PDB file of C-alpha atoms in Angstrom:
ATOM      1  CA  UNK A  24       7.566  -2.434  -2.139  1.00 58.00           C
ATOM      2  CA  UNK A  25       5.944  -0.037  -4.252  1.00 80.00           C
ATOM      3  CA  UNK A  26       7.256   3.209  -2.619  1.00 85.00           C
ATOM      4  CA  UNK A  27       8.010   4.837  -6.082  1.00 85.00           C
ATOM      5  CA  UNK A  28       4.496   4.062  -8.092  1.00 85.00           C
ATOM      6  CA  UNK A  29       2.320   4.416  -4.549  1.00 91.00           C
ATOM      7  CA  UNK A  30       3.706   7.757  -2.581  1.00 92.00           C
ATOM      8  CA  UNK A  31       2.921   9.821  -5.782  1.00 93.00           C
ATOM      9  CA  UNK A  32      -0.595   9.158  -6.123  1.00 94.00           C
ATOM     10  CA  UNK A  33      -0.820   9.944  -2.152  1.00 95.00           C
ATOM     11  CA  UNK A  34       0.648  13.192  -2.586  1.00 96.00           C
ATOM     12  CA  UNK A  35      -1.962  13.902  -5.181  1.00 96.00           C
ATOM     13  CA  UNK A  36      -4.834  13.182  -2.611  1.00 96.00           C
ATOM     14  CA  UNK A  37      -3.136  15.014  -0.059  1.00 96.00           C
ATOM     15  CA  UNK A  38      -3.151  12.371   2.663  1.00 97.00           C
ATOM     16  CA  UNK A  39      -2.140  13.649   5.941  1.00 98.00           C
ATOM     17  CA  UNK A  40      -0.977  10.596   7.736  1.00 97.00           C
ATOM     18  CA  UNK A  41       0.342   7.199   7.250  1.00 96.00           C
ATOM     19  CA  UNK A  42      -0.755   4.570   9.085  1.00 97.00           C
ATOM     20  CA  UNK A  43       0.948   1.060   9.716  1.00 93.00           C
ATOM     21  CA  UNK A  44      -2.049  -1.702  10.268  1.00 89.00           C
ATOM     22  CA  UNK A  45       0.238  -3.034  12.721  1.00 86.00           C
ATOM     23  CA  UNK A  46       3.539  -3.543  14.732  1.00 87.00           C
ATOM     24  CA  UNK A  47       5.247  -5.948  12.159  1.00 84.00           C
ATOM     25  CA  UNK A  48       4.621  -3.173   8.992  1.00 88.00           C
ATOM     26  CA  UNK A  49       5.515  -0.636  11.054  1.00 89.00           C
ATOM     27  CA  UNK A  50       9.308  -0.034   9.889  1.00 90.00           C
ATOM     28  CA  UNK A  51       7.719  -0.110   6.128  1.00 89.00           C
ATOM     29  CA  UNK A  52       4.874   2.673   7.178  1.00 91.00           C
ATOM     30  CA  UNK A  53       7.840   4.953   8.453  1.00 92.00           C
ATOM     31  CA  UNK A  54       9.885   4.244   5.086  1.00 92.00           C
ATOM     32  CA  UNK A  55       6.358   5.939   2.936  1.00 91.00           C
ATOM     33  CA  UNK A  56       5.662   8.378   5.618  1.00 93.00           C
ATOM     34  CA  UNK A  57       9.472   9.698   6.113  1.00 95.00           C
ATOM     35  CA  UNK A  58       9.521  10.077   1.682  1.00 94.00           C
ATOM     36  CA  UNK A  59       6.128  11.763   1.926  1.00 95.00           C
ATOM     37  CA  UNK A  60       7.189  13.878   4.991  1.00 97.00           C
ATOM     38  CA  UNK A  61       4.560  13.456   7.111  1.00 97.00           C
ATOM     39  CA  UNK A  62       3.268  11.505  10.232  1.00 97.00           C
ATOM     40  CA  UNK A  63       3.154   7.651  10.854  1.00 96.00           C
ATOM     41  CA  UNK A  64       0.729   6.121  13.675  1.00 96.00           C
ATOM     42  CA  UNK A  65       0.496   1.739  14.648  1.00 96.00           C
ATOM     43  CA  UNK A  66      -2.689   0.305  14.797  1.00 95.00           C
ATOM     44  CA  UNK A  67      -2.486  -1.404  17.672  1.00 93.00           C
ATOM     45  CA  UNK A  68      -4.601  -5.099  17.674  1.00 89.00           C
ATOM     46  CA  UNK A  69      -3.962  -8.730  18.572  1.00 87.00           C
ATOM     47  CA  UNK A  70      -5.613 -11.255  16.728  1.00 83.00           C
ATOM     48  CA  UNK A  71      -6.826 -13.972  18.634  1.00 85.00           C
ATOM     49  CA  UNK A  72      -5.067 -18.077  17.662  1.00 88.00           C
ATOM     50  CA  UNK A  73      -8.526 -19.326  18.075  1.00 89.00           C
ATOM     51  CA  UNK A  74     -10.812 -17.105  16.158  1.00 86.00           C
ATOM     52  CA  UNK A  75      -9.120 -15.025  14.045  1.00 80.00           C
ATOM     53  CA  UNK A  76     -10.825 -12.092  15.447  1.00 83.00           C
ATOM     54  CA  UNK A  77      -9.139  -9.430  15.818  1.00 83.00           C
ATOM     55  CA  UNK A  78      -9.122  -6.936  18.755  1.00 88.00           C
ATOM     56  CA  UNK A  79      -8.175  -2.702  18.073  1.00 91.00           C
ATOM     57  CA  UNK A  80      -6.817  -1.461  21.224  1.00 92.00           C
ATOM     58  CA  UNK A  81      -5.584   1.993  19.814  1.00 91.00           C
ATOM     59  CA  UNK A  82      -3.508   3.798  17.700  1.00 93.00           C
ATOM     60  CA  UNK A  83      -0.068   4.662  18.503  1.00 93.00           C
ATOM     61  CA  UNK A  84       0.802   8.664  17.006  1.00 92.00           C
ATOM     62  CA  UNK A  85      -1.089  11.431  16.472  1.00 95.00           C
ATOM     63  CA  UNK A  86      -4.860  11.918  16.473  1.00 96.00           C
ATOM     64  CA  UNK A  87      -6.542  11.220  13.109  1.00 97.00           C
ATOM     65  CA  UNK A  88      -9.176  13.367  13.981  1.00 97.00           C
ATOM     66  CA  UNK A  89     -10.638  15.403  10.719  1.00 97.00           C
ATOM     67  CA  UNK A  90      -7.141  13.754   8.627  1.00 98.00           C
ATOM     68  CA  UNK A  91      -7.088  11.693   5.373  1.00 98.00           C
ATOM     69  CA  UNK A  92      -5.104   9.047   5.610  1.00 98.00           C
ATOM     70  CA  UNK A  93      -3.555   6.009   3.948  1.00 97.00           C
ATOM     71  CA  UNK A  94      -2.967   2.502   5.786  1.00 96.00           C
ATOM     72  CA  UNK A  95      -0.505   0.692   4.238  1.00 93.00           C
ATOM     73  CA  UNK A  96       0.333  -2.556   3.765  1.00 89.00           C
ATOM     74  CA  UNK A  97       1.811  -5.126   2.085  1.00 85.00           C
ATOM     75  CA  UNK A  98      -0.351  -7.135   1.176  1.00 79.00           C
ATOM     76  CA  UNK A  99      -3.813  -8.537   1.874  1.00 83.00           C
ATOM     77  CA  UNK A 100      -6.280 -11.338   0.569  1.00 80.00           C
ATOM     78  CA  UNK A 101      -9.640 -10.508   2.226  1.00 84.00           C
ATOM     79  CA  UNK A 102      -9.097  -7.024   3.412  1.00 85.00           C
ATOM     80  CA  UNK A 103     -10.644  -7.677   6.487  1.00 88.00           C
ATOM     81  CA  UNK A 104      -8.249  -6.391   8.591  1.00 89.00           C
ATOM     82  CA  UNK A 105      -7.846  -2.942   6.575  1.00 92.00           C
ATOM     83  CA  UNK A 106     -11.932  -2.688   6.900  1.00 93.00           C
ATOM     84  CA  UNK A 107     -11.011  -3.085  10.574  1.00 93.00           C
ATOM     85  CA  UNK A 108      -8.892  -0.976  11.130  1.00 94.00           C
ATOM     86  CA  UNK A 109     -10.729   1.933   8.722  1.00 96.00           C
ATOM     87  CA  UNK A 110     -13.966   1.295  11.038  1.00 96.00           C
ATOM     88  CA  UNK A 111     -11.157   2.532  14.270  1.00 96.00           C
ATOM     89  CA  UNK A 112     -10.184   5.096  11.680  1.00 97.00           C
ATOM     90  CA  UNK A 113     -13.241   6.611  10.881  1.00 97.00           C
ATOM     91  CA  UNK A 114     -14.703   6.060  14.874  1.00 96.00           C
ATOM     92  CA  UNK A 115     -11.190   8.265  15.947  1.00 97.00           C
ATOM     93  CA  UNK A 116     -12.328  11.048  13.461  1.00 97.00           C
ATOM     94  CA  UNK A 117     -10.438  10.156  10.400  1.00 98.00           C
ATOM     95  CA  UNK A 118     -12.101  12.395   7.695  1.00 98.00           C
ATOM     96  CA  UNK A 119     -10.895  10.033   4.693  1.00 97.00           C
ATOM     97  CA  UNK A 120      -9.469   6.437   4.896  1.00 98.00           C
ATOM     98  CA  UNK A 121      -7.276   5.174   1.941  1.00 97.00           C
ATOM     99  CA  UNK A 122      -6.056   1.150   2.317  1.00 94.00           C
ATOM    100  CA  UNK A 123      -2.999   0.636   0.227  1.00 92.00           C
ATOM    101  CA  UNK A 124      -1.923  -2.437  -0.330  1.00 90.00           C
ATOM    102  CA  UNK A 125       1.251  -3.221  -2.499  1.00 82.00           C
ATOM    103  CA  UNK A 126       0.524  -6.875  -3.312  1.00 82.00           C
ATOM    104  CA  UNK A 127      -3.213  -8.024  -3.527  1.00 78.00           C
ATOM    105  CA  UNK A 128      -3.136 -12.537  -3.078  1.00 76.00           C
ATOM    106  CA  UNK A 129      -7.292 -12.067  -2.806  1.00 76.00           C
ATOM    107  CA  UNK A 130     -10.300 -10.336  -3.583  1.00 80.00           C
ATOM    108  CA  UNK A 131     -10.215  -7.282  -0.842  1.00 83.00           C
ATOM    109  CA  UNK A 132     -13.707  -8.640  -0.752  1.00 82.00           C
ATOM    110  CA  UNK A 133     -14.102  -7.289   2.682  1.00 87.00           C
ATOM    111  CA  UNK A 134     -11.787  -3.667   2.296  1.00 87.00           C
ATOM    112  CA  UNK A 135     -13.995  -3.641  -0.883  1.00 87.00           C
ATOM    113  CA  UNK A 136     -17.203  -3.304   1.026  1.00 89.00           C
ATOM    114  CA  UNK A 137     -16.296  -1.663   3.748  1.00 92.00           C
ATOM    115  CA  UNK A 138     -18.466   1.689   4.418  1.00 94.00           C
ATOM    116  CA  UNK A 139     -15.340   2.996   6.482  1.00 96.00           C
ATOM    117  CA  UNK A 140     -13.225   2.920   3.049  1.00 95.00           C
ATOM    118  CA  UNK A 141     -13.271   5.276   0.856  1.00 96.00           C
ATOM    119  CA  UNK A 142     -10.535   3.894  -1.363  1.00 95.00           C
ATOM    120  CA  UNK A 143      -8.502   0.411  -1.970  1.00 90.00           C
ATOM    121  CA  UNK A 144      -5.553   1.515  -3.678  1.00 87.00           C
ATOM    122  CA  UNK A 145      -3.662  -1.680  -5.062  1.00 83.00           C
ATOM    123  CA  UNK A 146      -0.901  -2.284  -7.325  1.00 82.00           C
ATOM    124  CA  UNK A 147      -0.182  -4.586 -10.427  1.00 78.00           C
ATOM    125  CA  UNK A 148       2.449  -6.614  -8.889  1.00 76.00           C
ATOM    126  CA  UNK A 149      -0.030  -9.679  -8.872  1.00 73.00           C
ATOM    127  CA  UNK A 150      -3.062  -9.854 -11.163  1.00 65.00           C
ATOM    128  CA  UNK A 151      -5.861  -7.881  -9.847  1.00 73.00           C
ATOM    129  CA  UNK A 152      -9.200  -9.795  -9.241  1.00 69.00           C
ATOM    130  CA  UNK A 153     -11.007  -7.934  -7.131  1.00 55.00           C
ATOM    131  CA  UNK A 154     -14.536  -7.982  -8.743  1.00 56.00           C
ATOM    132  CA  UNK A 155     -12.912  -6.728 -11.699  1.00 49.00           C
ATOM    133  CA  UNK A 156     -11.945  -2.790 -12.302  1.00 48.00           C
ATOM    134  CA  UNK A 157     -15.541  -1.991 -12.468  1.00 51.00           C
ATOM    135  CA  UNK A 158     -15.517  -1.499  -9.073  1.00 75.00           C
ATOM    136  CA  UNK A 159     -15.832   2.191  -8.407  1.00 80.00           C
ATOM    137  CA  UNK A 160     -13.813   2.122  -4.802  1.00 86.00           C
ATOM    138  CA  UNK A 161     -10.841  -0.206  -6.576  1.00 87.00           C
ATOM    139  CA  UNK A 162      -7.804   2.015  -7.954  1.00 86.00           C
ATOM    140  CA  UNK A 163      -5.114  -0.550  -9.459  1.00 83.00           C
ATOM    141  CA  UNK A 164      -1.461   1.219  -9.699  1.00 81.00           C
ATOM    142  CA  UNK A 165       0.871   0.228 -12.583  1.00 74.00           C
ATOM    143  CA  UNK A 166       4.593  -0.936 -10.908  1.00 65.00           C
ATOM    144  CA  UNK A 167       5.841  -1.673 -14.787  1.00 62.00           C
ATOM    145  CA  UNK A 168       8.082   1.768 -14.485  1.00 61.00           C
ATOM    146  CA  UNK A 169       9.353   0.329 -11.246  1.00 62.00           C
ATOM    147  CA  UNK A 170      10.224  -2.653 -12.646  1.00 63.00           C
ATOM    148  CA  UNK A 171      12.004  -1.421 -15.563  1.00 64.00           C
ATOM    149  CA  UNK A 172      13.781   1.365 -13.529  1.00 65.00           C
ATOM    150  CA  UNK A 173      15.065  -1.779 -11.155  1.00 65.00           C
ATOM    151  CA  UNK A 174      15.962  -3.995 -14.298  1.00 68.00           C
ATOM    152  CA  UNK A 175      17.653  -1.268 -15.975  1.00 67.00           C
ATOM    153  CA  UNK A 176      19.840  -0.797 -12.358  1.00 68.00           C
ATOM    154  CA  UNK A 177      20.709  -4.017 -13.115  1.00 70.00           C
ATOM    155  CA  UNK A 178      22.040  -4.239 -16.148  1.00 65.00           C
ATOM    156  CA  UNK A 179      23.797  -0.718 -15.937  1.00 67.00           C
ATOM    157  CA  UNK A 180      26.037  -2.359 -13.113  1.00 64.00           C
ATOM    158  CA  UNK A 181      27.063  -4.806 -15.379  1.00 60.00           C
ATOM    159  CA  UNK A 182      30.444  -4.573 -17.228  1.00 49.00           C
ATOM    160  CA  UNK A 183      29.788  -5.280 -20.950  1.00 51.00           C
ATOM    161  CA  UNK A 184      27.371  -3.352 -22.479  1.00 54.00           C
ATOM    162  CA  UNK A 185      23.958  -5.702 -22.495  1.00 50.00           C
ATOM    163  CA  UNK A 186      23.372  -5.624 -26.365  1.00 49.00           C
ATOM    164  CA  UNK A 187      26.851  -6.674 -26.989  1.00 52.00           C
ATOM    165  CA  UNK A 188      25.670  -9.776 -23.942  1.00 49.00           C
ATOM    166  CA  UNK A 189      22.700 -10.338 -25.871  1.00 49.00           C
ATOM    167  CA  UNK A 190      23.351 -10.199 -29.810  1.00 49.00           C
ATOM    168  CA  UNK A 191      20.425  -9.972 -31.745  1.00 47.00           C
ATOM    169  CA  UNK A 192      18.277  -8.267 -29.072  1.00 45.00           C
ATOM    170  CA  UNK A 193      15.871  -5.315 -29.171  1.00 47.00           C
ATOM    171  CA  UNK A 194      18.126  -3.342 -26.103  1.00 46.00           C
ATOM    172  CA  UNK A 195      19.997  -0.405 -27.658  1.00 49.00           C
ATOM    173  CA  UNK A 196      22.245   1.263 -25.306  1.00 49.00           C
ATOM    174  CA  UNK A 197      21.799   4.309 -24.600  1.00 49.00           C
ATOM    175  CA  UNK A 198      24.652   7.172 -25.515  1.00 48.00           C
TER     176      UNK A 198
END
């Protein structure tokens, strides 16, 4: 999910709050905000089946008044929903809105553009085409230590040593 490359670089801006864009992240949003010791709050919305539009009809927590803080999510295409929700944000007081999203399928087109953002934080885990890394508001996070880290779990639970599984590789074991 990201947890290891993204809650760093939220600790450096000194975000005050997580928030969970909705009910089904919300589980996720407490993982990040219990490792970054500090509060979670739900965006609470229903999208309507017809139109797609989606309704804000609160935030479950603590006030966001004069707080920076960091929705998080999954993943997005658009970013519609995060500019959304950051237009709630910013109306409930929010000093500073981060979106953070650990897979981008899209553009973020919409987060992109969004007045009420301040900053899409997305990570490598897909290409990034976003309107390229030009884009001032775009931050792209690297996940390649997380992926090593979890394939080097994985081969350290193995039984033989890897480079006597792979002969003739570049893995050296480590002493």
């Amino acid at each position: 999910y990201g947890r290891d490359t993204i809650n760093p670089y939220l600790k450096a801006q000194a975000v005050d709050m997580v928030i969970s864009p909705d009910a089904g992240f919300q589980k996720e949003a407490t993982l990040y905000a219990k490792e970054l010791n500090l509060p979670v709050a739900v965006i609470n919305k229903q999208r309507d089946p017809l139109t797609s539009q989606i309704k804000i009809y609160g935030i479950s927590g603590p006030p966001v008044k004069g707080l920076r803080v960091a929705i998080i999510d999954d993943e997005t295409s658009s970013g519609k929903t995060l500019g959304e929700s950051a237009e709630y944000l910013k109306g409930q007081g929010a000093e500073r809105v981060y979106a953070i999203v650990t897979h981008l399928a899209g553009t973020a087109e919409k987060a992109l553009q969004s007045p009420f953002i301040d900053e899409v934080v997305v990570t490598n885990s897909l290409p990034v085409n976003a309107g390229g890394e030009a884009n001032q508001k775009l931050k792209v996070l690297s996940v390649a230590a997380e992926i090593a880290n979890s394939a080097r779990s994985m081969f350290a639970a193995r039984s033989a040593p890897l480079s006597q599984s792979c002969p003739g590789s570049f893995i050296q074991e480590s002493q």
